[in-house]
mmCIF file of C-alpha atoms in Angstrom:
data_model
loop_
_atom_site.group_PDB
_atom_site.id
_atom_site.type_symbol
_atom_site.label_atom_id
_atom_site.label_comp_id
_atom_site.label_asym_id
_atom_site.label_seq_id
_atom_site.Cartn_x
_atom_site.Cartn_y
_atom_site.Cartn_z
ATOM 1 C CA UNK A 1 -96.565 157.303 -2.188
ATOM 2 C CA UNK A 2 -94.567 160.818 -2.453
ATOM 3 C CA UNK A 3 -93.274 162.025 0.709
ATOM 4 C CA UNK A 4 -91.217 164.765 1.616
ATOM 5 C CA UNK A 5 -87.016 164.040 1.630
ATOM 6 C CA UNK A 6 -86.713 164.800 5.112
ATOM 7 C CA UNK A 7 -89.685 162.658 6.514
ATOM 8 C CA UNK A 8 -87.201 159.611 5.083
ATOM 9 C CA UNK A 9 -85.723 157.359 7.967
ATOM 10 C CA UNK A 10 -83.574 154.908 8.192
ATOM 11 C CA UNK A 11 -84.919 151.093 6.983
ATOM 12 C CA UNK A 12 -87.583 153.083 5.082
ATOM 13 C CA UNK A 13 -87.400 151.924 1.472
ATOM 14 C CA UNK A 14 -87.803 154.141 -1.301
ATOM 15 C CA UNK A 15 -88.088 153.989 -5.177
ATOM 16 C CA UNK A 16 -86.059 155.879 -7.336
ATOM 17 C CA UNK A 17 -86.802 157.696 -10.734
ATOM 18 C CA UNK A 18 -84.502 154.758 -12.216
ATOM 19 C CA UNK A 19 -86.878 152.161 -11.271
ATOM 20 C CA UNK A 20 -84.748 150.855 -8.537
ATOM 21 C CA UNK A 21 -85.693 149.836 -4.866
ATOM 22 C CA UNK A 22 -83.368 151.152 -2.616
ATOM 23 C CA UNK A 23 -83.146 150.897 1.628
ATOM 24 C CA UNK A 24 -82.426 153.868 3.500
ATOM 25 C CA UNK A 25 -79.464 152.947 5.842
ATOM 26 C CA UNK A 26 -79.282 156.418 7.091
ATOM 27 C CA UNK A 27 -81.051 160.006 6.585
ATOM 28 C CA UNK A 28 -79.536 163.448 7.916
ATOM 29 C CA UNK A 29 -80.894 166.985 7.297
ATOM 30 C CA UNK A 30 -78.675 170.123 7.337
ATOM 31 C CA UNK A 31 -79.988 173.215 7.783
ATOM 32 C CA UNK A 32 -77.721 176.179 7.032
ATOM 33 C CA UNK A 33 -77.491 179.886 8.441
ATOM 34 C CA UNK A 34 -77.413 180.740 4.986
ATOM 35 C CA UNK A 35 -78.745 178.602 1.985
ATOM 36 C CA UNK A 36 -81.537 175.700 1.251
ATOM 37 C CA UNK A 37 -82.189 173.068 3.753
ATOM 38 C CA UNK A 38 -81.056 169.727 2.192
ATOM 39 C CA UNK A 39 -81.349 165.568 3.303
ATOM 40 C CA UNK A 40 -78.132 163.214 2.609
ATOM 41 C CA UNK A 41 -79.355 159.850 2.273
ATOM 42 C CA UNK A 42 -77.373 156.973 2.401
ATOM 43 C CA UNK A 43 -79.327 153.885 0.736
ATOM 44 C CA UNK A 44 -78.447 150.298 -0.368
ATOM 45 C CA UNK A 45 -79.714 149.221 -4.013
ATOM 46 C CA UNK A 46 -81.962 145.874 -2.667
ATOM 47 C CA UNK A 47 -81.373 144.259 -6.434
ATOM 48 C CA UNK A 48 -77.167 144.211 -6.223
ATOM 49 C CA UNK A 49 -76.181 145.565 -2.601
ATOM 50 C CA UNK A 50 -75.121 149.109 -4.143
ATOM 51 C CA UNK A 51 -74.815 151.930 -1.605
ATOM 52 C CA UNK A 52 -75.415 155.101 -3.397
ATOM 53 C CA UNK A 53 -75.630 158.396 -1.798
ATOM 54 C CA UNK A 54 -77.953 161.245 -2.942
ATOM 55 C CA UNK A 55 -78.800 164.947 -1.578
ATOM 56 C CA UNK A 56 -82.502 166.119 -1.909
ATOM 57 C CA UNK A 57 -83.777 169.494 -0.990
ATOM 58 C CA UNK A 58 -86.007 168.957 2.120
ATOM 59 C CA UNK A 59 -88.987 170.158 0.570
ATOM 60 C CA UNK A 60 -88.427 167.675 -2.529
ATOM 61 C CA UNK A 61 -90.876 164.680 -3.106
ATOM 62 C CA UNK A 62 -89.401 161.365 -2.955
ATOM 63 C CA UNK A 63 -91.539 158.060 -3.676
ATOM 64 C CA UNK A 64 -91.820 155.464 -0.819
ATOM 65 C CA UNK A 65 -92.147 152.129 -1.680
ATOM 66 C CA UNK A 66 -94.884 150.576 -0.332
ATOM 67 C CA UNK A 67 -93.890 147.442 1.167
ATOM 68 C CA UNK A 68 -95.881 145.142 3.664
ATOM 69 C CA UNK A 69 -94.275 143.755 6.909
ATOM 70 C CA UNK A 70 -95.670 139.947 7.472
ATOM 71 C CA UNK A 71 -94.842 137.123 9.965
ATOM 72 C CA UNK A 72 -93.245 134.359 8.440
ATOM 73 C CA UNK A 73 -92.119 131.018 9.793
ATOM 74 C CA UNK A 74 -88.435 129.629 8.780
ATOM 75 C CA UNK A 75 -88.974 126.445 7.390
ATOM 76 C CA UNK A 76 -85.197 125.282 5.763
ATOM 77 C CA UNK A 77 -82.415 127.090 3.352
ATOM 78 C CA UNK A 78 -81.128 125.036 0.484
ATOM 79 C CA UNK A 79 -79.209 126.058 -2.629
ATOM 80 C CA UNK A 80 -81.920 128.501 -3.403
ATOM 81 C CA UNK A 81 -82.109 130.559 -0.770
ATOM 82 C CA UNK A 82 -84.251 130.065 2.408
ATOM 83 C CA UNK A 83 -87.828 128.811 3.010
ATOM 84 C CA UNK A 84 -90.415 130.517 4.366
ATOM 85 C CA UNK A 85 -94.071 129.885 5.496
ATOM 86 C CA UNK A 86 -96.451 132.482 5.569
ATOM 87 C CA UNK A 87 -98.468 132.503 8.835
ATOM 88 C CA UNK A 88 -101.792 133.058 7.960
ATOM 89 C CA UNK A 89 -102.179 131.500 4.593
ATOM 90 C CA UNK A 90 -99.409 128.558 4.439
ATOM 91 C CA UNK A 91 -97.894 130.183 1.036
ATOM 92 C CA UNK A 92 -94.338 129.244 1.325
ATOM 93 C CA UNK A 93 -91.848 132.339 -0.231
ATOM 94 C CA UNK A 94 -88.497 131.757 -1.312
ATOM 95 C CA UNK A 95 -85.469 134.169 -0.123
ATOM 96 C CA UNK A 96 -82.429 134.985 -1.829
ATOM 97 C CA UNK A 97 -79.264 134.826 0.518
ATOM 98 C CA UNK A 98 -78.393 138.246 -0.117
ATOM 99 C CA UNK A 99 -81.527 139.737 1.157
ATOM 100 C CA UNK A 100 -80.619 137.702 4.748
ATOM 101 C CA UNK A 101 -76.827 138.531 4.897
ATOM 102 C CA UNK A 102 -74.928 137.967 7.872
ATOM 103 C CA UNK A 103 -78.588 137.571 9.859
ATOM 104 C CA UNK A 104 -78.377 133.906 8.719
ATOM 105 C CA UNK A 105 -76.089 132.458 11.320
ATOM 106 C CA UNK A 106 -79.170 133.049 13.710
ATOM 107 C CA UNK A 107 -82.417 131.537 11.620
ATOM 108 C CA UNK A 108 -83.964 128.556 13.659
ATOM 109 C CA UNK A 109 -86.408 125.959 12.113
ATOM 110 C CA UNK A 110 -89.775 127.559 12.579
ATOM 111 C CA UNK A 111 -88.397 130.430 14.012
ATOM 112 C CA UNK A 112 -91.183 133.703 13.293
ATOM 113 C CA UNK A 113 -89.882 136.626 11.226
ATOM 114 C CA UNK A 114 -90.948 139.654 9.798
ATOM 115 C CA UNK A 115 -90.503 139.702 6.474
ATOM 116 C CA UNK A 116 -90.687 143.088 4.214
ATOM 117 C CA UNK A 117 -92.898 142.036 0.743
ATOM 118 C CA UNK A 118 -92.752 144.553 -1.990
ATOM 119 C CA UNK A 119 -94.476 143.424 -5.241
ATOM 120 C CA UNK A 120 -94.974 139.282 -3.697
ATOM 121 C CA UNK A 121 -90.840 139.553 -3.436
ATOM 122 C CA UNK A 122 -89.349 139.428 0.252
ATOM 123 C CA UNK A 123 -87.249 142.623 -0.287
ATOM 124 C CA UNK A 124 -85.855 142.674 4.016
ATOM 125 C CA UNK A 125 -86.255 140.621 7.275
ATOM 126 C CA UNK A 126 -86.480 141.337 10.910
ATOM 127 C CA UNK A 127 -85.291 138.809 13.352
ATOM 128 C CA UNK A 128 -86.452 138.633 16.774
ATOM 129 C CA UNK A 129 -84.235 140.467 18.897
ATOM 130 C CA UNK A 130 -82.886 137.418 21.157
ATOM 131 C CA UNK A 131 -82.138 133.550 20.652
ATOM 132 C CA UNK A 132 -81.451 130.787 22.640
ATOM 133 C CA UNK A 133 -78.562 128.164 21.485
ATOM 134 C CA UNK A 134 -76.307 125.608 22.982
ATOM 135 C CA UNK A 135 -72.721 126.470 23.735
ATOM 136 C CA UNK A 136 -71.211 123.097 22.375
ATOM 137 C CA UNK A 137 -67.504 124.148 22.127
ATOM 138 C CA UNK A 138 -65.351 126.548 24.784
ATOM 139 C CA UNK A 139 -62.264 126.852 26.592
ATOM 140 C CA UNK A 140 -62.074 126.159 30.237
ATOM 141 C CA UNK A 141 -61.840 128.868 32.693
ATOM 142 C CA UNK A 142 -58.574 130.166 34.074
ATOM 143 C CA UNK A 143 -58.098 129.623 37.545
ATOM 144 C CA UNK A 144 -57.890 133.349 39.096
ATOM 145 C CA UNK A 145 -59.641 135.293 36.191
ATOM 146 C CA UNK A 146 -62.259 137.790 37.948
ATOM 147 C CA UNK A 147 -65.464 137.976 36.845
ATOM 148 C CA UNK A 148 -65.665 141.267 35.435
ATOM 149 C CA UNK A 149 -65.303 141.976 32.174
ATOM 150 C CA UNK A 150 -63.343 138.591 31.438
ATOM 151 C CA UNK A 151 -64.893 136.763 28.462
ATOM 152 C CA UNK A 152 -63.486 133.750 26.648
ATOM 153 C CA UNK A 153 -64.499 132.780 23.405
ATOM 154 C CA UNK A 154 -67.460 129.935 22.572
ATOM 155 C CA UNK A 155 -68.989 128.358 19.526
ATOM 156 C CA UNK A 156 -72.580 127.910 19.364
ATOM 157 C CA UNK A 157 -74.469 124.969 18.002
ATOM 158 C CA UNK A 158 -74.960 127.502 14.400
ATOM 159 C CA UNK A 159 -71.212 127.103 14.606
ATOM 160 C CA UNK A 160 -71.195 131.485 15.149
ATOM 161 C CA UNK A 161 -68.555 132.305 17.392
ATOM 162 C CA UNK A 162 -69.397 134.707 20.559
ATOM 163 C CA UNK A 163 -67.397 135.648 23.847
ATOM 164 C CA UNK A 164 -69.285 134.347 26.803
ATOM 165 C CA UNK A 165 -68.552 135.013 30.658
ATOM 166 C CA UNK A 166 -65.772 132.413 32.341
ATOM 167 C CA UNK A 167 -68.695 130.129 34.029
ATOM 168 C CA UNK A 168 -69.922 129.013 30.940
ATOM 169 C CA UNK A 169 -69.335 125.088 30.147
ATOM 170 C CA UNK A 170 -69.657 123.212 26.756
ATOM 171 C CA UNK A 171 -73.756 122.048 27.098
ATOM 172 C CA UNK A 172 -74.656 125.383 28.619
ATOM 173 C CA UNK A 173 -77.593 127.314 26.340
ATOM 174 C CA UNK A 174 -77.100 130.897 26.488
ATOM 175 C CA UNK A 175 -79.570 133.960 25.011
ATOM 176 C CA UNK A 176 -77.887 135.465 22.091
ATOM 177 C CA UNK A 177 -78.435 139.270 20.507
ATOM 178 C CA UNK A 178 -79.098 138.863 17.154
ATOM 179 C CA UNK A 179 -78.313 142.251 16.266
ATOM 180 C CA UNK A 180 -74.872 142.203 17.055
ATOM 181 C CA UNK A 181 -74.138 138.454 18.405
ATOM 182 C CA UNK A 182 -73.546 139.810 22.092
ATOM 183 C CA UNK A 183 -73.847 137.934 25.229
ATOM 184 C CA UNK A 184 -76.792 138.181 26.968
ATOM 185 C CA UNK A 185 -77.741 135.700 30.144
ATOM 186 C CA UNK A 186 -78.011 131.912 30.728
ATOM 187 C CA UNK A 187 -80.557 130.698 29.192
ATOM 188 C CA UNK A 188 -83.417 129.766 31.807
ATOM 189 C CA UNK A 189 -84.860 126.799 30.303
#
């Protein structure tokens, strides 16, 4: 579908005259006092991980890929890549490591995901926003730290590595960010 260079956002994906699939990690217009209007984009090649940056007019047409966002269950990750279950009809789909990247760490067995299909290929993934692991590995608290803004580092039961607040014990499951692997409460379970 052609759309104009400035509608572009970021996470859109787009396909170039090359062939190529590429993921828009970020989209700017500039409008000059004097000149043409023009759109940097910043994009990642999905097939090898190359960022490439191009400059469009505003008004120029640019194909968008159309790709489908569908739940998916994580099933298991093996030499291959990782396992997953579609929702609705059981089809499992197979997903190469480098489409996942450092989102990994935080995929739980049957965990639900959104996973971006272009052409029956998983081409991105969305996470949900928050997990819940175990804290199986942390230093004890210093007698006489204050509580604000002291954190001391933990490992997690994915054996990621996050700072956590001083009351924290080894056993302890805590809600994770997955977006940047921040603190975010005691878990309530």
């Amino acid at each position: 579908m052609k759309v104009i260079a400035s509608s572009i956002r970021k996470g859109n994906i787009i396909e170039k005259e090359d062939g190529n699939l590429y993921v828009v990690l970020t989209a700017e217009s500039f409008f000059p006092g004097k000149g043409t209007p023009t759109t940097q984009i910043d994009m990642r090649r999905l097939s090898d991980g190359v960022k490439v940056s191009d400059r469009y007019k505003t008004t120029e047409q640019v194909e968008r890929a159309f790709v489908e966002d569908q739940d998916f269950s994580y099933l298991y990750n093996d030499d291959d890549g990782y396992h997953f279950m579609n929702q609705e009809n059981y089809e499992q789909v197979l997903v190469p490591a480098d489409v996942i990247g450092d989102q990994a760490q935080w995929l739980q067995e049957g965990m639900i995901c959104i996973l971006s299909m272009f052409n029956g290929a998983a081409v991105g993934i969305q996470l949900p926003p928050r997990v819940t692991l175990e804290i199986v590995e942390t230093e004890p608290a210093m007698k006489g730290q204050t509580a604000s803004s002291s954190y001391k580092p933990a490992k997690l039961a994915n054996g990621a590595r996050v700072m956590v607040p001083p009351h924290i014990q080894p056993g302890t499951r805590v809600v994770i960010q997955t977006e940047d692997g921040a603190y975010v409460e005691r878990a309530k379970d």
